[in-house]
Coordinates of C-alpha atoms and ligand atoms in Angstrom, one line a residue:
X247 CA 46.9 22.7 16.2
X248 CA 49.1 24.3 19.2
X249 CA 51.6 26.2 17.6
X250 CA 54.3 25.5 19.8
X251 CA 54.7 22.0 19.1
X252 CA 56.4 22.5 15.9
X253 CA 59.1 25.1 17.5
X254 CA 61.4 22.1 17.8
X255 CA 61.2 21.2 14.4
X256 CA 62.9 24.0 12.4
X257 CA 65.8 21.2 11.7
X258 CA 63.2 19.2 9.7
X259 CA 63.5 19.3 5.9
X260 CA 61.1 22.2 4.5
X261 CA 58.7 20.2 2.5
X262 CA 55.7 19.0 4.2
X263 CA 53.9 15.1 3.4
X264 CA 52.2 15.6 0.7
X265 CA 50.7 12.1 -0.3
X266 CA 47.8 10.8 1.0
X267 CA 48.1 8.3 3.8
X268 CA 45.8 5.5 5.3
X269 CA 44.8 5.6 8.8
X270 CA 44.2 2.3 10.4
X271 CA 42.7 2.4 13.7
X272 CA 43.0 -1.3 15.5
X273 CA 41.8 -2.2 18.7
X274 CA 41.9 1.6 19.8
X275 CA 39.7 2.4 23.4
X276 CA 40.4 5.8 25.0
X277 CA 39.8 5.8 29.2
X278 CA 39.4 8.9 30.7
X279 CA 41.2 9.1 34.1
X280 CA 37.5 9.7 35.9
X281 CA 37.0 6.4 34.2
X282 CA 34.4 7.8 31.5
X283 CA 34.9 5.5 27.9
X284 CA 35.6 7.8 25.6
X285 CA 35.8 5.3 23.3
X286 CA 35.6 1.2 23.3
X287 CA 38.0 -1.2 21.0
X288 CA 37.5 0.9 17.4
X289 CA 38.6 -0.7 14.2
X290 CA 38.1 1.2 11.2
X291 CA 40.5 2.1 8.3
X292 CA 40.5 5.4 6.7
X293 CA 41.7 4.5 2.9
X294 CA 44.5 7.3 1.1
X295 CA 42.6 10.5 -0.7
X296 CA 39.1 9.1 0.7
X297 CA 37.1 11.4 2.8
X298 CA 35.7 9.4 6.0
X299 CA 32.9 10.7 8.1
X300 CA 32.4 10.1 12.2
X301 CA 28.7 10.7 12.5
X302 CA 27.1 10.1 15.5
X303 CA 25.3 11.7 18.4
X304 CA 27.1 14.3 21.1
X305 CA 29.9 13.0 23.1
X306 CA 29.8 9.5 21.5
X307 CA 33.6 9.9 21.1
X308 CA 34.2 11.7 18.0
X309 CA 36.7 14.0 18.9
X310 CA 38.1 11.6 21.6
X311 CA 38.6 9.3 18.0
X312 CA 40.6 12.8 16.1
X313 CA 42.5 13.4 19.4
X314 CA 44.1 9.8 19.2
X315 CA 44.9 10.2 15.2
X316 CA 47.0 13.5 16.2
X317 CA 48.2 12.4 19.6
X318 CA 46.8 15.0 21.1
X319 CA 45.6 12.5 23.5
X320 CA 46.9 8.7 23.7
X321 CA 44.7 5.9 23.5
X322 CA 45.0 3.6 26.4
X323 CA 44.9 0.6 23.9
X324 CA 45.5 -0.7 20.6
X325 CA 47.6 0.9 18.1
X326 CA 47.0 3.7 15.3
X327 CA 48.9 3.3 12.0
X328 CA 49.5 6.3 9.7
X329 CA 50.6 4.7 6.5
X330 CA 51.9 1.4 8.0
X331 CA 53.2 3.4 10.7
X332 CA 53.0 3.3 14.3
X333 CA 52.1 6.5 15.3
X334 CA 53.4 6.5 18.9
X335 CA 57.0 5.8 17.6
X336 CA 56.8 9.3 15.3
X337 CA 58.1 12.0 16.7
X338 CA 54.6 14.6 17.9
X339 CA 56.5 17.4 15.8
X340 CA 57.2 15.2 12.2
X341 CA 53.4 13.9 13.1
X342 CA 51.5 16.9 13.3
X343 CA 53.8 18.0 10.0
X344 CA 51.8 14.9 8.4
X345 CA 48.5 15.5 9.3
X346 CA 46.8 19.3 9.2
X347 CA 43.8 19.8 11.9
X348 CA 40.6 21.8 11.7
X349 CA 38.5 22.6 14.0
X350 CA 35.3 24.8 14.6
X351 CA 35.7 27.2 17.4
X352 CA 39.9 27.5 18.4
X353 CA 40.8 27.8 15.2
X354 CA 43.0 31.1 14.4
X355 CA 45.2 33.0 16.7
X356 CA 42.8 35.9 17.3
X357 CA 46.2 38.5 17.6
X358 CA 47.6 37.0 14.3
X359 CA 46.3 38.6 10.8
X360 CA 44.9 36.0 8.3
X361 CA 48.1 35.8 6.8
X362 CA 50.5 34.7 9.5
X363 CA 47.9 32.3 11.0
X364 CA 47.9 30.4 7.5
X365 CA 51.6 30.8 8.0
X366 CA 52.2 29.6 10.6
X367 CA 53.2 25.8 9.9
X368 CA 55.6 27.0 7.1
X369 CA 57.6 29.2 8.7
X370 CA 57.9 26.8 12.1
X371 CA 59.0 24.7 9.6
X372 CA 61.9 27.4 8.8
X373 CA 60.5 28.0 5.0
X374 CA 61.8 31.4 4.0
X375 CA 59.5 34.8 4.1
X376 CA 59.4 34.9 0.2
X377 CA 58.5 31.1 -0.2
X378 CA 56.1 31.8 2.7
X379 CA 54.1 34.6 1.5
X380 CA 53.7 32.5 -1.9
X381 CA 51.9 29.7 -0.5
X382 CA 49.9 32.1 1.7
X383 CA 48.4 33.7 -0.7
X384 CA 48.3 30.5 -3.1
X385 CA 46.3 28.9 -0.3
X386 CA 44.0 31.6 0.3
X387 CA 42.8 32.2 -3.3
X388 CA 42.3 28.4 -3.0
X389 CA 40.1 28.7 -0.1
X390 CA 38.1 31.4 -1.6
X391 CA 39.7 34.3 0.1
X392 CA 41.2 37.1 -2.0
X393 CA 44.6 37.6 -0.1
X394 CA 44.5 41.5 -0.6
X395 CA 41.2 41.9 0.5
X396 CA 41.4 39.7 3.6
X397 CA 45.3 38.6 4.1
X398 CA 45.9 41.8 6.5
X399 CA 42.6 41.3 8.7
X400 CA 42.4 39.9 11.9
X401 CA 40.0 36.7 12.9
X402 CA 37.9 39.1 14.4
X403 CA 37.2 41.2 11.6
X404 CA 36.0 38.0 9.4
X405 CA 32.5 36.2 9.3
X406 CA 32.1 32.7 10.4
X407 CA 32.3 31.0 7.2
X408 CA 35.4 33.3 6.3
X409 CA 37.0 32.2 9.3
X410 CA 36.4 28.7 8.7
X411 CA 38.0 28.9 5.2
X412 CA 40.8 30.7 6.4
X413 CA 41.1 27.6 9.0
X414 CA 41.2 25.5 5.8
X415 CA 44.1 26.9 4.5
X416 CA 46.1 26.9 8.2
X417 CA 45.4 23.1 7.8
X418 CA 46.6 22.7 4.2
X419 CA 49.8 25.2 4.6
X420 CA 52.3 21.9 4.9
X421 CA 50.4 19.7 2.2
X422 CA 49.6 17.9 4.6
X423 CA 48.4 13.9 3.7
X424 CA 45.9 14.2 6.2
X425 CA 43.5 16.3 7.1
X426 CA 41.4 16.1 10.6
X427 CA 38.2 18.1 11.0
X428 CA 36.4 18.4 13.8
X429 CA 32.9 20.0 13.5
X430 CA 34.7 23.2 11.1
X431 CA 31.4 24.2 9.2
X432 CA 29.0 23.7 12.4
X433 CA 29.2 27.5 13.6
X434 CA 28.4 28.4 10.6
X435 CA 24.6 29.4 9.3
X436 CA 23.0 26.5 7.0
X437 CA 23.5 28.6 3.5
X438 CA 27.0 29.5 4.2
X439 CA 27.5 26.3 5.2
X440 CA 26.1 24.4 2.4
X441 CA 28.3 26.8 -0.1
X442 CA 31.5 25.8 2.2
X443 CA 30.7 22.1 2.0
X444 CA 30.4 22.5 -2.1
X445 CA 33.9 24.4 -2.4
X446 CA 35.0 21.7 -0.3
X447 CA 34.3 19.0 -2.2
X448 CA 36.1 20.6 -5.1
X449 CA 39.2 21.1 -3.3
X450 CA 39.5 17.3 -2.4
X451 CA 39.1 16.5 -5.8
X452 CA 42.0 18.6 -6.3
X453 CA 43.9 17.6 -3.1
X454 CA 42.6 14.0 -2.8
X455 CA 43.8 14.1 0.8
X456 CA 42.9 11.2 3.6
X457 CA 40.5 13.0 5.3
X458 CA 38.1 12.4 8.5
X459 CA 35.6 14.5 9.2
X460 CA 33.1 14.5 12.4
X461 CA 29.7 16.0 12.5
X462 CA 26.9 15.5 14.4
X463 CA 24.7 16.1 11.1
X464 CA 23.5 13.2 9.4
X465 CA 22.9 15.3 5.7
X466 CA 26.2 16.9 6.2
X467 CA 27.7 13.3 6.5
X468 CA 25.8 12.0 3.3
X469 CA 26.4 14.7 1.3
X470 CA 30.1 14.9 1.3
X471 CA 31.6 11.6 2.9
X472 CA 32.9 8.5 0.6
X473 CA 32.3 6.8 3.4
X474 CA 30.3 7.1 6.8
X475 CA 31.0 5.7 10.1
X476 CA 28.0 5.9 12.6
X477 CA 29.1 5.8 15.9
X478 CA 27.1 5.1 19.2
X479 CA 27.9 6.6 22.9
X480 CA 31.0 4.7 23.8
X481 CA 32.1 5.4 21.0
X482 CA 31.5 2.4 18.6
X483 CA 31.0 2.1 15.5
X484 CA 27.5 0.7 14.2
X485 CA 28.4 0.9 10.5
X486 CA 30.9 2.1 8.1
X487 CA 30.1 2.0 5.1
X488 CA 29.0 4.3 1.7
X489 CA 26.3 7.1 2.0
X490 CA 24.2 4.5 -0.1
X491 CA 24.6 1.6 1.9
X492 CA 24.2 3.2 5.4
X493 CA 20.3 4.7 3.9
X494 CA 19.7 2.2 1.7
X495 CA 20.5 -0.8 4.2
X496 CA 21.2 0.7 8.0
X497 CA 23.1 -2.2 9.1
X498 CA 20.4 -2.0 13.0
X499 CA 17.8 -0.1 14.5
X500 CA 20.1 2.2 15.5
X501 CA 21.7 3.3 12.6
X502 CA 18.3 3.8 10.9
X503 CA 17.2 5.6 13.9
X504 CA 20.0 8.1 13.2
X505 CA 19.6 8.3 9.6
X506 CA 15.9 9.6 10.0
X507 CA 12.8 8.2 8.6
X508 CA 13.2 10.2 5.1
X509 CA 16.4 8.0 4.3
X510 CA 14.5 7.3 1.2
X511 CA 14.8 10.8 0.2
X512 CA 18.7 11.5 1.4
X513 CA 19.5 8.0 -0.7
X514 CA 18.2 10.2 -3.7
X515 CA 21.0 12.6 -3.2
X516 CA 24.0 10.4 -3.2
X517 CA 22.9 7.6 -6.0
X518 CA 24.3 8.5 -9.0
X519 CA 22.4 7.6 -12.8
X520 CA 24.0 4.6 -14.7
X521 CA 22.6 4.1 -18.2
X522 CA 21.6 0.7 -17.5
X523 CA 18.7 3.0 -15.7
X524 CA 17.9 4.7 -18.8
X525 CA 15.2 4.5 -21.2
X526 CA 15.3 4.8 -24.9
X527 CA 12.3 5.9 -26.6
X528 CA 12.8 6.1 -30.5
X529 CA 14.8 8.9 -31.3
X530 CA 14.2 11.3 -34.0
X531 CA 15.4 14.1 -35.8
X532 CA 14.1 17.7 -36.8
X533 CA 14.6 17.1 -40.2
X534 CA 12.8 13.7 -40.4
X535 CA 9.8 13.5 -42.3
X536 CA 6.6 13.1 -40.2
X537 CA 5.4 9.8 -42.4
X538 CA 9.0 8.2 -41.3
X539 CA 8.4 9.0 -37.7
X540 CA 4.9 7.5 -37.7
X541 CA 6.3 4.1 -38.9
X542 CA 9.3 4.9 -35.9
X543 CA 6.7 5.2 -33.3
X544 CA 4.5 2.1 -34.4
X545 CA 7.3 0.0 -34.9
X546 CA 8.3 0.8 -31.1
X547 CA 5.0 0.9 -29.8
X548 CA 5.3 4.4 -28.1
X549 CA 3.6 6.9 -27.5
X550 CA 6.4 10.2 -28.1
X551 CA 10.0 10.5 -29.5
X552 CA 13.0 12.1 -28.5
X553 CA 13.8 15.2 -30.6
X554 CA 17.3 15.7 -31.7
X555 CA 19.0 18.1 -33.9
X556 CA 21.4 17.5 -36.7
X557 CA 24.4 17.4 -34.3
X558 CA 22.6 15.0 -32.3
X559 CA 21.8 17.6 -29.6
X560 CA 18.3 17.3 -27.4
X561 CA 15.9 19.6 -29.2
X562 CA 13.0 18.1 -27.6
X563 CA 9.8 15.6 -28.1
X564 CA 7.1 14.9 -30.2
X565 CA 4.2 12.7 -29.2
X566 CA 2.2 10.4 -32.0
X567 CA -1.0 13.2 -31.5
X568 CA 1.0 15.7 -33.0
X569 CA 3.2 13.6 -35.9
X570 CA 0.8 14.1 -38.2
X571 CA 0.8 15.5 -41.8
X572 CA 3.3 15.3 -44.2
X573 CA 6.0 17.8 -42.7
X574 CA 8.9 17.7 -40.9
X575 CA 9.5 17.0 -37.1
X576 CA 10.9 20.1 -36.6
X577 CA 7.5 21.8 -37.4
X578 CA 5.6 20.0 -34.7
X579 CA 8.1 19.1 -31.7
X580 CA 8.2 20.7 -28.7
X581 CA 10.9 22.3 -27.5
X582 CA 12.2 20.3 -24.2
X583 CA 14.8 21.9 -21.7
X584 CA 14.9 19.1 -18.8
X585 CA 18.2 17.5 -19.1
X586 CA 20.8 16.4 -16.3
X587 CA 24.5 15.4 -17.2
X588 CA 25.6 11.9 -16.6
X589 CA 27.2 12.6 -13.4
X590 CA 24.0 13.8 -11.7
X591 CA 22.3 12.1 -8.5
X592 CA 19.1 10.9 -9.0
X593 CA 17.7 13.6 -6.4
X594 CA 18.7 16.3 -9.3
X595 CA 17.2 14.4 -11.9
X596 CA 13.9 13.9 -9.9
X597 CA 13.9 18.3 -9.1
X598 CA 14.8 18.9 -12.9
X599 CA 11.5 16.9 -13.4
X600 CA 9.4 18.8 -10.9
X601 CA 10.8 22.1 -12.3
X602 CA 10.3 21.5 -15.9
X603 CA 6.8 19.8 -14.9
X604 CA 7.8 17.0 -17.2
X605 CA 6.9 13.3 -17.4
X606 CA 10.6 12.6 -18.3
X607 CA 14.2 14.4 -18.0
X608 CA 16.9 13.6 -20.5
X609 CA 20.1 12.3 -19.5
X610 CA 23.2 13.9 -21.7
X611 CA 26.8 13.1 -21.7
X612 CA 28.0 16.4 -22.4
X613 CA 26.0 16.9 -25.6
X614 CA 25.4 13.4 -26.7
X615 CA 21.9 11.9 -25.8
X616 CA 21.9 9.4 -24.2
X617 CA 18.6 8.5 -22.9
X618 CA 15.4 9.3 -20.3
X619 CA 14.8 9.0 -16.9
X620 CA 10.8 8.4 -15.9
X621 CA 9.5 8.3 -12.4
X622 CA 9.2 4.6 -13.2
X623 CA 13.3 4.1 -14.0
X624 CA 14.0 6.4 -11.4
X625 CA 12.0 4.4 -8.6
X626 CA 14.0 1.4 -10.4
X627 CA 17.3 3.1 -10.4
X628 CA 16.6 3.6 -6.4
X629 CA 15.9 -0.1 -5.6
X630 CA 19.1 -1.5 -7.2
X631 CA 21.0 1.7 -5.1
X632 CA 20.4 -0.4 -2.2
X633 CA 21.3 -3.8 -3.7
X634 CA 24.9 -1.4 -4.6
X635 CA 25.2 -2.1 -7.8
X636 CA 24.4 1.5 -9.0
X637 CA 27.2 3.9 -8.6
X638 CA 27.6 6.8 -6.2
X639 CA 27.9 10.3 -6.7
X640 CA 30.6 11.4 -5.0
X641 CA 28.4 14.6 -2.6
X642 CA 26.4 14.7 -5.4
X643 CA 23.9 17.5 -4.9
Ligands
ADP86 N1 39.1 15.0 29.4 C1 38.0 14.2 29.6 N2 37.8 13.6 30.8 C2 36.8 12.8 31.0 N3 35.8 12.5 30.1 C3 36.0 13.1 28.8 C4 37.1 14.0 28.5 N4 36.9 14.4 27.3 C5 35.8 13.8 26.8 N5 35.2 13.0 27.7 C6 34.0 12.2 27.6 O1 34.2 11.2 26.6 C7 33.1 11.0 25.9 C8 33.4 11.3 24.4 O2 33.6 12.7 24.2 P1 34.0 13.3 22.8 O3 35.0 12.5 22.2 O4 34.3 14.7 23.0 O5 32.5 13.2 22.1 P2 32.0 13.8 20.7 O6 33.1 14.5 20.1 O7 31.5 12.7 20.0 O8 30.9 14.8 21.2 C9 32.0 11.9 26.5 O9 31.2 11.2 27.4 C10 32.8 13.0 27.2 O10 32.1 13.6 28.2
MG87 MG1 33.3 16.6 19.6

């Protein structure tokens, strides 16, 4: 983002975009002048509030593809449509109003304090000081940045992931519908990077902007994109598709070349549980008599029984060794802590189960049991990921 471009545009109304918009790439090649492809005849759509990954290797033409979206460079053929709209008959300065950029290294004006580099689109935009400093620091809390402690410093005087957050919030100043990020969490060392990703995600939830994001790292690519594109040198596009599909079925050798041989193990991260995975062993209660629960566990054939309290709560398990006597269940179960919500990714259910050394990990929806997971369901639940009929998580951790 050059901020000179939007000097010319202090006439324009004060509200940025806003809404999400789809980008629609069709036909698009990039020539350099030296001749080098940048990239060949792309056709992908980038659908509204959906975050969109270009994943490939280095100089396959991912920023050459970003470049085109912003005009920052034109491609030499086809046509790029920003909600319906031909992008080469908007105006650079109304264009760059609709889309906010981020990228890893140029980032901040390095002589501007946090606060007027988040600024900067607003008040190009001819917003006024007080309206200004609002969203700043609006913005910044968003990002993670406490605007006393950090508004007045220079880029300089921030760490790496700091920086990139503060980039963030330069990109979002407008509300923009669009975001474009280029690389912004490579600099950045793998912890802080992994904690940037996660606040990320959160914020699109909130923001649900159209957003495409290029990285060179396959995991970062799973972990937070709806949907991937793999790209190849030359800059096509070998697949686009979910995090699911591209693991569980790489559409060529390439694409499962890229993805690594442990795809099995990434696909764990981004399928999500459905309850037609779960299990239902008989369910009892701590107040059940023991002589009840025998008959419970002979009628079902099965070997243990989900414990749950009186307001239906997991309490734990009780296997048919230990229902004997004339007691109550509550005398003889074991306690049981290895639960995941719904909304977990089967890689989370599977590390609950190695942490809790147990055969089994309950699934809840919020209190309410709802059933198990086994390594057997769970290898299950994996298969049907790839047939796509189980549903993703969206970055799912
Ligand atoms: N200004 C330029 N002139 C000539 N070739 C370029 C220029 N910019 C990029 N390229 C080439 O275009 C190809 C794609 O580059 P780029 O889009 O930057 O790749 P990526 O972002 O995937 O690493 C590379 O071969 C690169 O060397
Ligand atoms: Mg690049």
């Amino acid at each position: 983002m050059d901020g000179t471009d939007f000097r010319d545009s202090r006439r324009a109304p004060a509200d940025g975009a806003g809404g999400a918009e789809e980008i629609r790439l069709d036909g698009v090649s990039k020539t350099y002048p030296d001749g080098t492809v940048g990239v060949a005849e792309l056709d992908l759509t980038f659908a509204p509030g959906e975050l969109s990954v270009l994943v490939g290797p280095s100089g396959c033409g991912k920023t050459t593809t970003m470049k085109m979206i912003n005009r920052i460079i034109e491609p030499s053929t086809g046509r790029i449509l920003l909600g319906g709209e031909d992008v080469t008959r908007v105006d650079p300065v109304q264009l760059r109003r609709r889309i906010g950029y981020v990228i890893q290294s140029v980032g901040l004006f390095p002589h501007q304090t946090v606060r007027t580099n988040v600024g900067t689109v607003p008040r190009l935009l001819g917003w006024d000081r007080k309206r200004v400093t609002a969203r700043v620091d609006e913005l910044l809390a968003t990002v993670g940045l406490d605007p006393v402690r950090f508004g007045d410093r220079y880029p300089a005087q921030l760490s790496g992931g700091q920086r990139q957050r503060a980039g963030v919030a330069r990109a979002l100043a407008a509300d923009p519908g669009v975001l474009l990020m280029d690389e912004p969490f490579s600099a950045v060392d793998p912890v802080v990077r992994e904690r940037l990703q996660t606040e990320f995600l959160r914020l699109q939830e909130t923001v649900r902007k159209t957003i495409v994001f290029v990285t060179h790292d396959i995991e970062e690519a799973v972990r937070i994109g709806d949907r991937i594109a793999v790209m190849s040198e030359g800059g096509h596009v070998e697949q686009f598709a979910t995090p699911a599909e591209i693991l569980g079925r790489p559409a060529n050798a390439f694409v499962a070349d890229f993805v690594g041989a442990d795809r099995g193990l990434k696909r764990l991260a981004v399928t999500g549980i459905d309850t037609s995975d779960l299990e239902r062993p008989p369910v009892v209660h701590v107040d059940d008599r023991m002589t009840d629960v025998r008959a419970a566990l002979e009628r079902a054939d099965a070997r243990w029984a989900v414990v749950l309290d009186s307001a239906e709560h997991l309490h734990g398990w009780l296997s048919a060794e230990r229902a004997t006597g004339s007691g109550t269940v509550g005398t003889a179960a074991r306690r049981m802590e290895a639960w995941v919500p719904a909304g977990a990714s089967l890689k989370a259910a599977f590390a609950t189960m190695l942490q809790h050394e147990a055969g089994w990990v309950a699934v809840l929806d919020g209190d309410r049991f709802l059933g198990v997971l086994t390594p057997e369901s769970l290898h299950a639940a994996l298969r049907r990921s790839v047939e796509g009929t189980v549903p993703e998580t969206a970055g799912a951790v």
